[in-house]
XYZ file of C-alpha atoms in Angstrom:
773
model
C -26.541 19.069 -19.161
C -24.844 16.552 -16.883
C -26.947 13.630 -15.676
C -26.251 10.558 -13.598
C -24.732 7.739 -15.626
C -25.450 4.060 -14.859
C -22.268 2.392 -13.611
C -22.447 -0.899 -15.485
C -20.007 -3.331 -17.002
C -19.831 -5.879 -19.820
C -22.344 -8.665 -19.228
C -20.090 -11.471 -20.511
C -18.074 -12.785 -17.513
C -15.276 -13.956 -19.807
C -14.238 -10.297 -19.975
C -14.151 -9.821 -16.196
C -11.458 -10.036 -13.589
C -13.442 -10.237 -10.348
C -12.055 -9.669 -6.848
C -14.529 -10.359 -4.029
C -14.156 -9.083 -0.483
C -11.082 -7.483 1.025
C -7.881 -9.093 2.295
C -5.223 -6.666 3.460
C -2.384 -9.101 2.748
C -3.231 -9.350 -0.940
C -4.374 -5.772 -1.511
C -1.207 -4.618 -3.244
C -1.445 -7.480 -5.712
C -5.091 -6.655 -6.432
C -4.151 -3.042 -7.070
C -1.603 -4.123 -9.680
C -3.636 -6.715 -11.591
C -6.694 -4.438 -11.715
C -4.706 -1.357 -12.740
C -6.062 0.975 -15.394
C -3.524 1.331 -18.200
C -3.386 3.203 -21.489
C 0.330 3.395 -22.338
C 0.647 7.060 -21.411
C -0.009 6.304 -17.782
C -1.034 3.540 -15.417
C -3.209 3.833 -12.313
C -3.163 1.183 -9.613
C -6.595 0.069 -8.411
C -6.194 1.506 -4.926
C -9.153 2.123 -2.642
C -10.301 5.667 -3.327
C -10.787 6.489 0.349
C -7.430 5.011 1.367
C -6.333 2.156 3.604
C -3.170 1.228 5.471
C -2.681 -1.793 3.168
C -3.163 0.246 0.019
C -0.418 1.683 -2.206
C -2.088 4.175 -4.546
C 0.107 5.162 -7.459
C -0.140 6.773 -10.865
C 2.839 6.286 -13.191
C 3.514 8.334 -16.319
C 5.621 6.657 -18.998
C 9.116 8.065 -19.270
C 9.129 10.225 -16.126
C 12.118 9.132 -14.054
C 14.077 10.799 -11.309
C 17.338 10.063 -9.523
C 17.341 11.314 -5.922
C 20.418 12.549 -4.123
C 20.534 9.593 -1.733
C 20.134 5.824 -2.346
C 16.453 4.865 -2.311
C 16.818 1.464 -0.636
C 19.060 -0.216 1.948
C 20.590 -2.522 -0.672
C 21.670 0.320 -2.960
C 25.144 1.765 -2.690
C 24.275 4.741 -4.890
C 20.986 6.264 -6.105
C 19.608 5.148 -9.456
C 16.750 6.446 -11.625
C 13.265 5.220 -10.882
C 9.813 5.694 -12.354
C 8.129 8.363 -10.281
C 4.861 7.944 -8.390
C 2.749 10.876 -9.522
C -0.106 12.609 -7.633
C -3.203 10.609 -6.710
C -6.035 12.008 -8.826
C -8.984 9.919 -7.541
C -8.752 10.349 -3.781
C -12.012 10.626 -1.797
C -12.921 11.348 1.821
C -16.381 10.737 3.294
C -17.685 11.745 6.712
C -21.140 10.804 7.939
C -22.160 13.220 10.685
C -18.452 13.677 11.360
C -17.491 9.951 11.287
C -15.163 8.981 8.444
C -16.361 6.074 6.284
C -13.471 3.733 5.488
C -12.934 0.005 5.437
C -10.663 0.210 8.463
C -13.107 2.018 10.777
C -16.462 0.566 9.711
C -17.863 -2.920 9.133
C -17.460 -4.071 5.548
C -20.632 -5.947 4.613
C -19.641 -6.729 1.038
C -17.222 -5.613 -1.647
C -16.490 -6.546 -5.220
C -14.075 -5.102 -7.747
C -14.476 -5.880 -11.429
C -11.913 -5.047 -14.053
C -13.942 -4.869 -17.248
C -11.159 -5.742 -19.662
C -13.314 -5.292 -22.735
C -14.002 -1.630 -21.980
C -11.038 -0.664 -19.808
C -13.162 0.124 -16.741
C -12.648 -0.528 -13.045
C -15.919 -0.912 -11.141
C -16.057 -1.243 -7.388
C -19.167 -1.867 -5.249
C -19.159 -2.023 -1.454
C -21.315 -1.525 1.618
C -20.274 -0.217 5.012
C -22.084 -0.272 8.352
C -20.893 2.349 10.806
C -20.907 1.902 14.619
C -24.459 3.332 14.743
C -25.741 0.652 12.372
C -26.163 2.975 9.401
C -25.565 1.207 6.086
C -24.199 3.087 3.084
C -23.809 1.552 -0.382
C -21.149 2.804 -2.770
C -20.339 2.166 -6.426
C -17.361 3.688 -8.190
C -16.153 3.499 -11.777
C -12.845 4.789 -13.101
C -11.188 4.897 -16.511
C -7.929 6.037 -18.070
C -8.943 6.942 -21.595
C -7.501 4.943 -24.472
C -9.015 7.464 -26.898
C -7.370 10.560 -25.410
C -4.631 9.129 -23.225
C -4.323 12.291 -21.163
C -7.870 12.068 -19.816
C -8.963 10.356 -16.599
C -12.529 9.850 -15.402
C -14.211 8.900 -12.149
C -17.822 8.251 -11.141
C -18.962 7.657 -7.567
C -22.468 6.682 -6.421
C -23.555 7.049 -2.778
C -26.786 5.579 -1.441
C -28.034 5.606 2.155
C -29.864 2.339 2.739
C -31.479 2.675 6.173
C -31.035 6.218 7.425
C -31.097 9.931 6.754
C -28.053 11.981 7.554
C -25.529 14.608 6.516
C -22.569 13.434 4.458
C -19.468 15.509 3.885
C -17.779 14.418 0.656
C -14.338 15.523 -0.443
C -12.470 14.698 -3.621
C -8.999 16.002 -4.266
C -5.802 15.885 -6.262
C -3.248 14.650 -3.761
C 0.416 15.599 -4.056
C 1.382 13.910 -0.771
C 2.874 10.906 -2.558
C 6.237 9.167 -2.556
C 7.961 6.130 -3.941
C 8.976 3.068 -1.960
C 11.006 3.772 1.201
C 9.307 7.190 1.361
C 11.548 8.458 -1.432
C 10.453 11.958 -2.385
C 10.750 12.832 -6.055
C 8.259 15.679 -6.453
C 8.152 19.357 -5.638
C 4.876 21.269 -5.778
C 4.751 24.136 -8.262
C 1.076 25.126 -8.023
C -2.025 24.227 -6.008
C -5.311 25.924 -6.842
C -8.970 25.312 -6.060
C -10.998 28.262 -7.335
C -14.788 28.460 -7.511
C -14.807 25.691 -10.118
C -11.994 23.327 -11.048
C -8.877 22.147 -9.255
C -5.235 22.316 -10.346
C -2.083 20.621 -9.108
C 1.279 21.122 -10.814
C 4.447 19.297 -9.775
C 7.972 18.734 -11.012
C 10.590 16.078 -10.366
C 13.264 17.496 -8.104
C 16.413 16.379 -9.947
C 15.310 15.571 -13.527
C 12.945 18.580 -13.704
C 10.077 16.881 -15.521
C 6.883 18.869 -15.072
C 3.457 17.294 -14.666
C 0.084 18.942 -14.190
C -3.462 17.827 -13.438
C -6.615 19.915 -13.839
C -9.909 18.516 -12.571
C -13.528 19.373 -13.187
C -15.807 17.862 -10.559
C -19.501 18.087 -9.806
C -22.093 16.256 -7.762
C -25.475 15.302 -9.175
C -28.053 15.039 -6.407
C -30.808 12.440 -6.337
C -33.241 15.013 -7.744
C -30.878 15.850 -10.633
C -29.582 19.133 -9.231
C -25.928 19.798 -10.131
C -23.842 20.937 -7.170
C -20.414 22.450 -7.757
C -19.282 22.304 -4.134
C -16.595 24.465 -2.568
C -12.935 24.430 -3.410
C -10.224 23.896 -0.794
C -6.474 23.555 -0.918
C -3.361 23.329 1.195
C 0.328 22.941 0.386
C -0.155 19.490 -1.179
C -3.802 19.115 -2.195
C -6.422 20.809 -4.308
C -9.964 19.590 -3.906
C -13.687 20.149 -3.655
C -16.125 19.610 -0.769
C -19.865 19.074 -0.521
C -22.289 18.668 2.362
C -25.323 16.721 1.253
C -28.389 15.334 2.943
C -28.833 11.614 2.349
C -32.186 9.856 2.432
C -32.930 6.115 2.273
C -32.765 4.686 -1.233
C -31.756 7.972 -2.841
C -28.518 8.036 -4.871
C -26.249 10.967 -5.601
C -23.371 10.693 -8.073
C -19.997 12.390 -8.147
C -18.486 12.875 -11.613
C -14.879 13.890 -12.115
C -12.803 14.570 -15.196
C -9.058 15.109 -15.023
C -6.826 16.459 -17.778
C -3.124 15.671 -17.422
C 0.013 16.655 -19.301
C 3.770 16.550 -18.842
C 6.763 18.454 -20.090
C 7.739 15.362 -22.076
C 5.185 16.431 -24.692
C 4.216 20.017 -23.729
C 6.391 23.068 -23.051
C 3.842 24.328 -20.513
C 1.807 21.423 -19.150
C -0.022 23.625 -16.638
C -1.431 25.903 -19.329
C -2.263 22.869 -21.464
C -4.306 21.058 -18.814
C -6.310 24.176 -18.039
C -7.162 24.523 -21.712
C -7.889 20.823 -22.121
C -10.140 20.785 -19.062
C -12.423 23.340 -20.674
C -12.501 21.288 -23.853
C -13.383 18.147 -21.911
C -16.213 19.888 -20.086
C -17.707 20.944 -23.408
C -17.481 17.412 -24.790
C -19.111 15.969 -21.707
C -18.152 13.005 -19.616
C -20.614 10.660 -21.337
C -19.038 11.321 -24.740
C -15.526 10.896 -23.352
C -16.501 7.595 -21.752
C -18.070 6.351 -24.997
C -14.982 7.309 -27.014
C -12.782 5.474 -24.520
C -14.862 2.306 -24.806
C -14.871 2.544 -28.607
C -11.064 2.776 -28.571
C -10.869 -0.404 -26.504
C -13.307 -2.145 -28.844
C -11.073 -1.256 -31.800
C -7.975 -2.622 -30.090
C -9.739 -5.841 -29.129
C -10.865 -6.285 -32.731
C -7.188 -6.203 -33.690
C -5.815 -8.216 -30.784
C -8.276 -10.640 -29.180
C -7.621 -14.358 -28.732
C -10.787 -16.468 -28.445
C -10.942 -19.876 -26.754
C -14.639 -20.818 -26.700
C -14.268 -24.095 -24.823
C -12.560 -22.876 -21.628
C -14.030 -19.812 -19.913
C -11.384 -19.560 -17.188
C -8.495 -19.820 -19.627
C -10.279 -17.286 -21.835
C -10.345 -14.788 -18.958
C -6.685 -15.408 -18.232
C -5.656 -14.858 -21.831
C -7.653 -11.635 -22.045
C -6.039 -10.444 -18.846
C -2.659 -10.827 -20.551
C -3.808 -9.028 -23.693
C -5.453 -6.223 -21.701
C -2.175 -5.364 -20.012
C -0.206 -5.711 -23.233
C -2.523 -3.231 -24.960
C -2.118 -0.779 -22.096
C 1.644 -1.120 -21.733
C 2.751 1.299 -24.471
C 1.640 4.358 -26.394
C 2.069 4.424 -30.198
C 2.364 8.209 -30.069
C 5.386 8.129 -27.738
C 8.655 6.979 -29.303
C 10.876 8.212 -26.470
C 9.808 5.756 -23.771
C 9.593 1.990 -23.506
C 8.023 -0.704 -21.338
C 9.509 -1.441 -17.927
C 9.589 -4.895 -16.343
C 6.309 -4.236 -14.502
C 4.878 -1.882 -17.132
C 2.971 1.029 -15.540
C 1.466 -0.985 -12.683
C 4.105 -1.036 -9.942
C 7.518 0.040 -8.702
C 9.401 -3.259 -8.914
C 12.656 -2.872 -10.886
C 12.039 0.899 -10.674
C 10.424 1.016 -14.099
C 13.668 0.052 -15.859
C 13.613 -1.318 -19.400
C 15.246 -4.727 -19.933
C 15.495 -7.239 -22.775
C 12.001 -8.273 -21.675
C 10.561 -5.624 -23.958
C 11.974 -6.807 -27.285
C 11.948 -10.568 -26.700
C 8.795 -11.107 -24.639
C 6.411 -8.135 -24.864
C 7.116 -6.565 -28.221
C 6.111 -9.463 -30.542
C 2.480 -9.270 -29.371
C 2.414 -5.613 -30.378
C 4.212 -6.267 -33.648
C 1.478 -8.671 -34.775
C -1.510 -6.755 -33.386
C -0.563 -3.051 -33.399
C 2.578 -2.384 -35.460
C 2.492 1.363 -34.791
C 3.156 0.679 -31.122
C 5.899 -1.815 -31.977
C 7.524 0.812 -34.193
C 7.399 3.432 -31.437
C 9.177 1.064 -29.052
C 11.948 0.477 -31.584
C 12.271 4.220 -32.050
C 12.982 4.484 -28.322
C 16.000 2.259 -28.956
C 16.969 4.468 -31.894
C 16.690 7.654 -29.848
C 18.850 6.084 -27.126
C 21.657 4.959 -29.442
C 23.913 7.575 -27.829
C 23.668 5.741 -24.525
C 24.414 2.403 -26.198
C 27.438 3.864 -27.964
C 28.694 5.427 -24.750
C 28.481 2.071 -22.973
C 30.356 0.331 -25.788
C 33.108 2.944 -25.711
C 33.407 2.806 -21.915
C 33.687 -0.999 -22.121
C 36.402 -0.884 -24.800
C 34.195 -1.835 -27.767
C 32.818 -0.195 -30.889
C 29.277 0.319 -32.108
C 26.131 0.145 -30.003
C 26.139 -1.898 -26.801
C 22.685 -1.492 -25.289
C 22.399 -1.162 -21.502
C 21.050 -4.065 -19.513
C 18.800 -1.664 -17.616
C 17.671 1.584 -19.174
C 15.420 4.452 -18.145
C 14.607 7.726 -19.891
C 18.028 8.602 -21.321
C 19.151 5.167 -22.515
C 22.336 5.097 -20.441
C 23.225 2.075 -18.320
C 21.412 2.322 -14.984
C 22.132 -1.141 -13.586
C 23.708 -0.552 -10.169
C 27.403 -1.431 -10.047
C 27.124 -2.957 -6.580
C 24.441 -4.058 -4.147
C 24.806 -4.161 -0.383
C 24.016 -7.454 1.339
C 24.510 -7.014 5.051
C 28.121 -5.935 5.412
C 29.090 -7.327 2.004
C 29.476 -5.267 -1.152
C 28.339 -7.501 -4.030
C 29.029 -6.618 -7.681
C 26.041 -6.686 -10.046
C 27.346 -8.507 -13.099
C 24.293 -8.323 -15.362
C 25.086 -4.777 -16.408
C 28.659 -5.809 -17.136
C 28.189 -9.230 -18.769
C 24.640 -9.698 -20.086
C 25.444 -8.493 -23.574
C 22.843 -10.426 -25.532
C 20.444 -7.502 -25.159
C 22.164 -5.782 -28.098
C 21.361 -8.748 -30.331
C 17.827 -8.828 -28.907
C 17.217 -5.242 -29.992
C 18.656 -5.828 -33.467
C 16.582 -8.996 -33.850
C 13.436 -7.030 -33.073
C 14.345 -4.492 -35.765
C 14.835 -7.298 -38.298
C 11.514 -8.903 -37.359
C 9.731 -5.560 -37.659
C 11.139 -5.012 -41.134
C 9.993 -8.480 -42.179
C 6.491 -8.051 -40.759
C 5.884 -4.464 -41.864
C 7.922 -3.816 -45.019
C 8.387 -0.330 -43.543
C 11.079 1.055 -45.799
C 10.956 4.485 -44.183
C 11.795 3.031 -40.784
C 14.608 0.989 -42.328
C 16.263 4.024 -43.856
C 15.634 6.473 -41.026
C 16.359 4.292 -37.996
C 16.374 0.520 -38.396
C 19.468 0.146 -40.542
C 21.524 2.326 -38.226
C 20.581 0.192 -35.211
C 21.395 -3.115 -36.908
C 24.664 -1.926 -38.425
C 25.914 -0.370 -35.216
C 25.017 -3.485 -33.216
C 26.981 -5.497 -35.789
C 29.950 -3.202 -35.195
C 29.668 -3.977 -31.487
C 29.653 -7.743 -32.003
C 32.548 -7.572 -34.438
C 34.571 -5.771 -31.757
C 33.340 -8.066 -28.973
C 34.443 -11.404 -30.476
C 38.000 -12.707 -30.331
C 39.719 -14.876 -32.943
C 41.699 -17.532 -31.091
C 44.285 -20.176 -31.871
C 41.674 -22.760 -32.850
C 40.739 -20.550 -35.821
C 37.287 -19.830 -34.387
C 35.725 -16.707 -32.946
C 34.763 -16.730 -29.266
C 32.702 -14.534 -26.929
C 33.953 -14.945 -23.393
C 32.821 -13.766 -19.936
C 29.136 -13.261 -20.477
C 25.810 -14.047 -18.820
C 23.127 -15.676 -20.944
C 19.351 -15.608 -20.387
C 19.906 -18.310 -17.773
C 21.240 -15.929 -15.184
C 22.131 -18.724 -12.777
C 25.551 -19.057 -14.448
C 27.763 -15.987 -14.599
C 31.031 -15.199 -16.358
C 30.688 -18.062 -18.831
C 32.327 -18.514 -22.225
C 30.509 -19.010 -25.520
C 26.949 -18.925 -24.276
C 24.913 -20.590 -27.034
C 22.121 -18.010 -26.999
C 24.511 -15.047 -27.065
C 26.732 -16.502 -29.779
C 23.811 -17.761 -31.851
C 22.035 -14.417 -31.941
C 25.281 -12.502 -32.434
C 26.106 -14.650 -35.480
C 22.604 -14.183 -36.859
C 22.695 -10.399 -36.447
C 26.141 -10.173 -38.046
C 25.007 -12.189 -41.073
C 21.797 -10.178 -41.416
C 23.690 -6.896 -41.064
C 26.002 -7.936 -43.878
C 23.010 -8.755 -46.072
C 21.382 -5.454 -45.137
C 24.545 -3.583 -46.069
C 24.476 -5.189 -49.501
C 20.815 -4.308 -49.970
C 21.377 -0.684 -48.970
C 24.392 -0.338 -51.247
C 22.260 -1.507 -54.151
C 18.860 0.078 -53.446
C 19.704 3.169 -51.367
C 23.316 4.072 -52.177
C 23.076 7.601 -50.809
C 21.761 6.423 -47.443
C 24.371 3.666 -47.381
C 27.071 6.235 -47.965
C 25.682 8.436 -45.161
C 25.570 5.532 -42.731
C 29.057 4.416 -43.698
C 30.422 7.852 -42.911
C 28.402 8.280 -39.697
C 29.334 4.846 -38.332
C 32.895 4.884 -39.618
C 32.332 1.671 -41.576
C 35.230 0.276 -43.577
C 34.420 -1.057 -47.066
C 35.212 -4.618 -46.055
C 33.271 -4.575 -42.744
C 30.241 -6.478 -44.140
C 32.587 -9.141 -45.519
C 34.244 -9.477 -42.127
C 30.831 -9.747 -40.432
C 30.030 -12.752 -42.613
C 33.379 -14.329 -41.750
C 32.754 -13.868 -38.026
C 29.190 -15.181 -38.273
C 30.420 -18.327 -39.993
C 33.319 -18.840 -37.599
C 31.684 -18.007 -34.267
C 31.576 -20.946 -31.842
C 28.028 -22.297 -31.607
C 28.441 -25.245 -29.237
C 26.309 -27.599 -31.359
C 27.237 -31.280 -31.336
C 26.153 -32.499 -34.763
C 26.183 -36.135 -33.618
C 23.692 -35.666 -30.765
C 21.990 -32.504 -31.976
C 22.640 -30.939 -28.572
C 23.872 -27.444 -27.890
C 26.167 -27.043 -24.927
C 24.731 -24.000 -23.204
C 28.234 -22.694 -22.569
C 31.744 -24.084 -22.407
C 31.882 -26.719 -19.674
C 28.143 -26.906 -19.012
C 27.980 -30.648 -19.642
C 30.517 -31.233 -16.861
C 28.365 -29.609 -14.186
C 26.450 -31.471 -11.491
C 23.035 -32.957 -12.244
C 20.187 -31.920 -9.928
C 16.766 -33.566 -9.723
C 14.108 -30.857 -9.966
C 11.084 -33.139 -9.817
C 10.029 -31.818 -6.397
C 11.102 -28.202 -6.914
C 8.488 -25.537 -6.182
C 9.664 -22.033 -6.938
C 6.836 -20.584 -4.844
C 8.390 -22.124 -1.746
C 12.008 -21.263 -2.497
C 14.096 -20.640 -5.597
C 17.088 -22.854 -6.316
C 19.601 -20.160 -5.422
C 17.895 -19.796 -2.041
C 17.993 -23.571 -1.510
C 21.558 -24.239 -2.592
C 23.270 -20.893 -2.207
C 24.469 -18.793 -5.126
C 27.951 -20.255 -5.552
C 26.923 -23.891 -5.064
C 24.092 -23.449 -7.532
C 26.459 -22.281 -10.263
C 28.218 -25.645 -10.087
C 24.995 -27.398 -11.149
C 23.152 -27.722 -14.452
C 20.036 -26.052 -13.055
C 18.716 -23.246 -15.281
C 16.713 -20.264 -14.128
C 14.819 -20.092 -17.428
C 15.039 -21.059 -21.089
C 18.389 -20.310 -22.695
C 19.269 -22.732 -25.499
C 15.559 -23.371 -26.032
C 14.937 -19.658 -26.443
C 17.613 -19.461 -29.117
C 15.949 -22.296 -31.012
C 12.518 -20.683 -30.751
C 13.798 -17.350 -32.064
C 15.704 -18.953 -34.958
C 13.383 -21.947 -35.420
C 13.833 -22.438 -39.145
C 17.616 -22.628 -38.806
C 17.469 -25.877 -36.848
C 16.323 -29.344 -37.839
C 13.440 -31.171 -36.133
C 16.035 -33.459 -34.569
C 17.901 -30.549 -32.988
C 14.648 -29.030 -31.704
C 13.544 -32.330 -30.133
C 16.919 -33.262 -28.644
C 17.422 -29.951 -26.899
C 13.882 -29.817 -25.538
C 14.240 -33.293 -24.068
C 17.590 -32.353 -22.534
C 17.018 -28.823 -21.180
C 13.352 -28.832 -20.163
C 13.919 -31.106 -17.111
C 16.883 -28.953 -16.033
C 14.909 -25.721 -15.892
C 13.728 -24.507 -12.481
C 11.392 -21.812 -13.851
C 12.540 -19.556 -11.036
C 12.069 -16.671 -13.469
C 8.604 -15.459 -14.415
C 9.862 -15.347 -18.023
C 10.219 -19.110 -18.265
C 6.791 -20.753 -18.311
C 5.359 -18.927 -21.327
C 8.240 -19.835 -23.631
C 8.138 -23.441 -22.468
C 4.423 -23.486 -23.310
C 5.291 -22.194 -26.787
C 8.023 -24.773 -27.316
C 5.948 -27.677 -25.965
C 3.024 -26.725 -28.218
C 5.297 -26.731 -31.267
C 6.516 -30.176 -30.236
C 2.844 -31.257 -29.978
C 3.279 -31.973 -26.267
C -0.148 -30.493 -25.580
C -0.603 -31.578 -21.969
C 2.760 -30.084 -21.059
C 2.065 -26.974 -23.128
C -1.257 -26.360 -21.389
C 0.344 -26.894 -17.989
C 2.996 -24.297 -18.704
C 0.448 -21.888 -20.179
C -1.737 -22.053 -17.079
C 1.327 -21.705 -14.889
C 2.286 -18.523 -16.730
C -1.261 -17.186 -16.377
C -1.245 -17.677 -12.609
C 1.986 -15.760 -12.051
C -0.099 -12.625 -11.526
C -3.572 -14.037 -11.027
C -2.893 -16.434 -8.155
C -3.125 -13.768 -5.476
C -1.931 -16.122 -2.746
C 1.514 -16.368 -4.349
C 4.632 -14.655 -3.144
C 8.183 -14.419 -4.463
C 8.513 -13.530 -8.140
C 4.919 -14.620 -8.578
C 3.545 -11.890 -6.343
C 2.164 -9.004 -8.388
C 2.364 -6.442 -5.584
C 5.256 -4.721 -7.380
C 3.317 -4.700 -10.655
C 2.188 -7.232 -13.225
C 4.853 -9.355 -14.900
C 4.422 -7.843 -18.345
C 7.062 -10.110 -19.927
C 5.225 -13.205 -18.679
C 2.032 -11.803 -20.190
C 3.848 -11.259 -23.484
C 5.086 -14.836 -23.280
C 1.477 -15.993 -22.923
C 0.496 -14.231 -26.155
C 3.468 -15.740 -27.963
C 2.584 -19.202 -26.660
C -0.889 -18.786 -28.152
C 0.122 -17.297 -31.498
C 3.481 -18.924 -32.189
C 2.877 -22.142 -30.290
C -0.728 -23.338 -30.255
C -1.794 -21.456 -33.391
C 1.573 -22.399 -34.895
C 2.168 -19.108 -36.716
C 5.560 -19.065 -38.414
C 6.431 -15.705 -40.041
C 8.381 -16.057 -43.249
C 9.809 -13.591 -45.757
C 7.078 -14.773 -48.117
C 4.156 -14.580 -45.696
C 2.634 -16.430 -42.746
C 2.648 -20.188 -42.291
C 0.556 -22.063 -39.725
C 1.065 -25.414 -38.019
C -1.590 -25.470 -35.271
C -1.696 -27.659 -32.180
C -5.038 -27.002 -30.461
C -6.113 -28.907 -27.323
C -9.503 -30.594 -27.930
C -11.083 -28.977 -24.854
C -10.517 -25.518 -26.313
C -12.904 -26.108 -29.189
C -10.817 -23.769 -31.337
C -8.402 -20.870 -31.151
C -9.174 -17.675 -33.061
C -6.662 -14.821 -33.109
C -6.438 -11.427 -34.754
C -3.117 -10.880 -36.532
C -1.631 -7.959 -38.483
C 0.921 -8.665 -41.224
C 2.309 -6.060 -43.610
C -0.669 -3.798 -43.000
C -3.247 -6.539 -43.510
C -5.555 -7.477 -40.649
C -6.678 -11.088 -40.578
C -8.456 -13.480 -38.255
C -7.040 -16.979 -38.047
C -9.093 -19.844 -36.627
C -7.518 -23.218 -35.896
C -9.274 -26.422 -34.852
C -8.051 -29.422 -32.825
C -8.110 -31.533 -36.006
C -5.535 -29.203 -37.586
C -7.916 -27.255 -39.817
C -6.985 -23.606 -40.347
C -9.222 -20.844 -41.710
C -7.985 -17.356 -42.559
C -10.314 -14.393 -43.054
C -8.931 -11.135 -44.446
C -10.568 -8.031 -42.952
C -8.446 -5.149 -44.159
C -5.363 -4.351 -46.226
C -3.561 -5.474 -49.333
C -3.400 -9.169 -50.260
C -0.921 -11.320 -48.337
C 0.395 -14.855 -48.645
C -0.622 -17.563 -46.177
C -0.001 -21.292 -46.017
C 0.093 -24.337 -43.829
C 3.593 -25.185 -42.663
C 3.786 -28.001 -45.197
C 1.436 -26.615 -47.831
C 1.473 -24.322 -50.879
C 1.175 -20.576 -50.594
C -2.299 -19.051 -50.995
C -3.217 -15.400 -51.493
C -5.694 -13.859 -49.024
C -7.675 -10.786 -50.091
C -10.160 -8.528 -48.296
C -13.476 -10.221 -47.585
C -12.154 -13.623 -48.527
C -12.085 -16.673 -46.238
C -9.503 -19.352 -47.014
C -9.309 -22.862 -45.634
C -5.681 -23.950 -45.562
C-alpha cells in the first residue's frame, strides 16, 4: 500500500548545498551544481514546471551522436556530442485554468537543498497567483545509486489560503534538444495506457536506443490513491489528475521511472516495462531506502572530514559527491567527460582530465570504478592505434578528445569570424598517451590486480611504449628529442622537448621495459602472446631503456630548474600580481600570439610532472621549481588551483595551500562567476578531482609506495584534523592527521597492509587495529 512519504533531508548542514531564492542569470549554474548523478546518468536540477532560464537535461553515459550538420557556428564539421535525453520529471499545474510557474506568479520563497549525504534534491517554494491564492510545494528527486537505472520523484502540493480545483500533469517529455537546438533523437514509441507511461527514443545517426517507463500515482490528503488518466502526443507520454484542494491539506505525487539503453540491453523498451513492474512490487519507499544506503556505503569509503571548518567541509563534500556520481563501476565502455554528466560543455568528450585529475580519487576510494575507467581505454585501443598509424607512428596514440568509440574527435579547425583556425591540441598534445599508461601503472601498484595486468593493463602500457619509441628522434647531440608538441600548459604550442611530456614518456618507457621483463619471467605465455599481437622485437625493451635514459629532460643540475621547453627561459617576463582570471584570461588580455612570447603559463606543467613523479626528484628540485613556476602561472585553467594546493601543502606553505584549495572549491560554487569558472555548462569535474588530491596527497601527505602507504601530513591548525577514508590493495582504512603532525591509521576491512610516516619505519596494519605513526 502506497502512503505519503515525508520529504526530509539530512539534519547536519555540513552535508547540504543550499540555494535560496531564484535568480534567472545563475539558474543554469544552479542546475549543474545541484545535479543528481549516479554514473549511469546525470540529471540537471531544472525546475520541474519549466522556466525560460532553465535548461533541463538528462545525460546517459556513453550515448553520443554526430549530426549531419555542424552543431555550432564555430564548428567547420559536425562532431560527436553527449546527447540530451528525454526529461523524465516534467510537471504542469493549473489552478482553475491558470498555470502555476515562477514566471507567471509571485514567488514568495524558494529553497533548493542538495542533500549530498543521501543523494537527494529537495526543493520547497511558495507561489501567489494574481488572485492572491498561495500554494506551497515541496519536491524531492533521486537518481538511484543502488539500481542506477531507477529514478524517483515526490511532489507535495498544499493550498494555504483557498479551496480550488488543480489540474496536475506529469509526463515523459521527448521534446528535447542539445545546445543550438541540435536534434539528436527520433521517437520510436509513446504510450500512456490506463496505468504507466512509456517513451522510447533512438539517436538518429548512432542508433543508440533509450527507453523510459514510468509508474505514477497521486495520494490524496485522505490517503486515497488516484491513478489519473493517461495522455500522449507525438513527443510526450503522461498522466493527468483533477483534484480539489482545501486549506492545509497536502496531496503527494509519487513517480518511479525505469530506464535502459541499447548499450546494455538488446531491447531496452521491453526491459523497462519489465523493470517497472518489479519496481512497483518493491515499492518506492524501499527503493528510496536502498538508494540512501548505497550513498552511505560510498561515503564510508570516501568521505573527508574537517571538523574545524564547516564551510570548507561542505565544499569538500561537494567535490566528493560529484566524483562518486561521475562513473559507474559496472560500465567499462564509457568514461568521464570534462563536465561529467552535468552539462554540455566540451560535448561530453573525454580528455586527459580523467586519468590525471579525476581518476586518482576513485583509485583510492573505489578501485572497481577506477578499473572500469581503465578498461574503457583498453576497449578503445583500436582508436588509439588508428591515430598513431594515421600520424606516422606505431603503437597506441590516445586521442586528445574521445567519445564512445575512442577515435580522435577533436575538431581539425574552428571558425573564428572569417578565419579558419587549426586546432592543434588534437595534433600535438601527445602526453595523454603517457597519462593513460601512468594511470595503469598506478592502478597495478595500488591494487595488485594481476588479472587486469594480464588481460588489459600490460597491453596498454606496452603499446604506449611502442608509440613513444616511434615518436622520439635520435639527433646529432646523441640525445633523444620529442619535438612539436603541446604540454599541459596550453599557452605555448608547437614546442620542443616539453619537460612534462618528455619526463612522463621516459618514465613509461622505463616502466614498460621492466614490465616486459616481469612478464617474460612470471607469465611467459602471455608475454609471448603480447609480443606476437604487438609485433614486438626481442630487443624492444632494451631499446626502451636506452631511450628513457637518453631522452632530453631539460633539468639544470646546477640550479635544480627544469626548462619547461626549449627556449622557455628566453621568453618575456610578465608580472601576474594583479591578474584576475575572472575578469579576463591572459590570452584575452594580450592576444594569442603575443602571449606565446611570454613565460605566462595557463596551468601547472613542470610542477605537475614533479608531483606525479615526486620521489624521483630531490627536495631541492621540488623547491626550486615551485619558487620559479608558481608566480608565472595565471591559473586561467580550472585544472590549476587544485594541483597548486597539493604542491604548496607538500612544501608546507599552508597559507598558500589553503588559498588555492578554496579557490578550486569556488570554481563551481561561486555562482556569480563567469568564464571557465561558470558551472552553467556542467561542473568542472577535473577541478573537483584536484581538490580530493590536494586533500589526500597534499594536506594528508599520502605517498603511495611499492611497499605500502607513507604519510607526511601538513594540517592547518584551524581544521582541527583531517580524516580520510582510503582503499589500498583491497584494505579499507581511515587515516586521521593532526596539525602537530600526528597520524593515526585504523584498519576497517581487508588483508594487512604496510603504513609508515614519510621518514619512519614500516608498520603493519590489521583489521580492527589502530596505529599511531
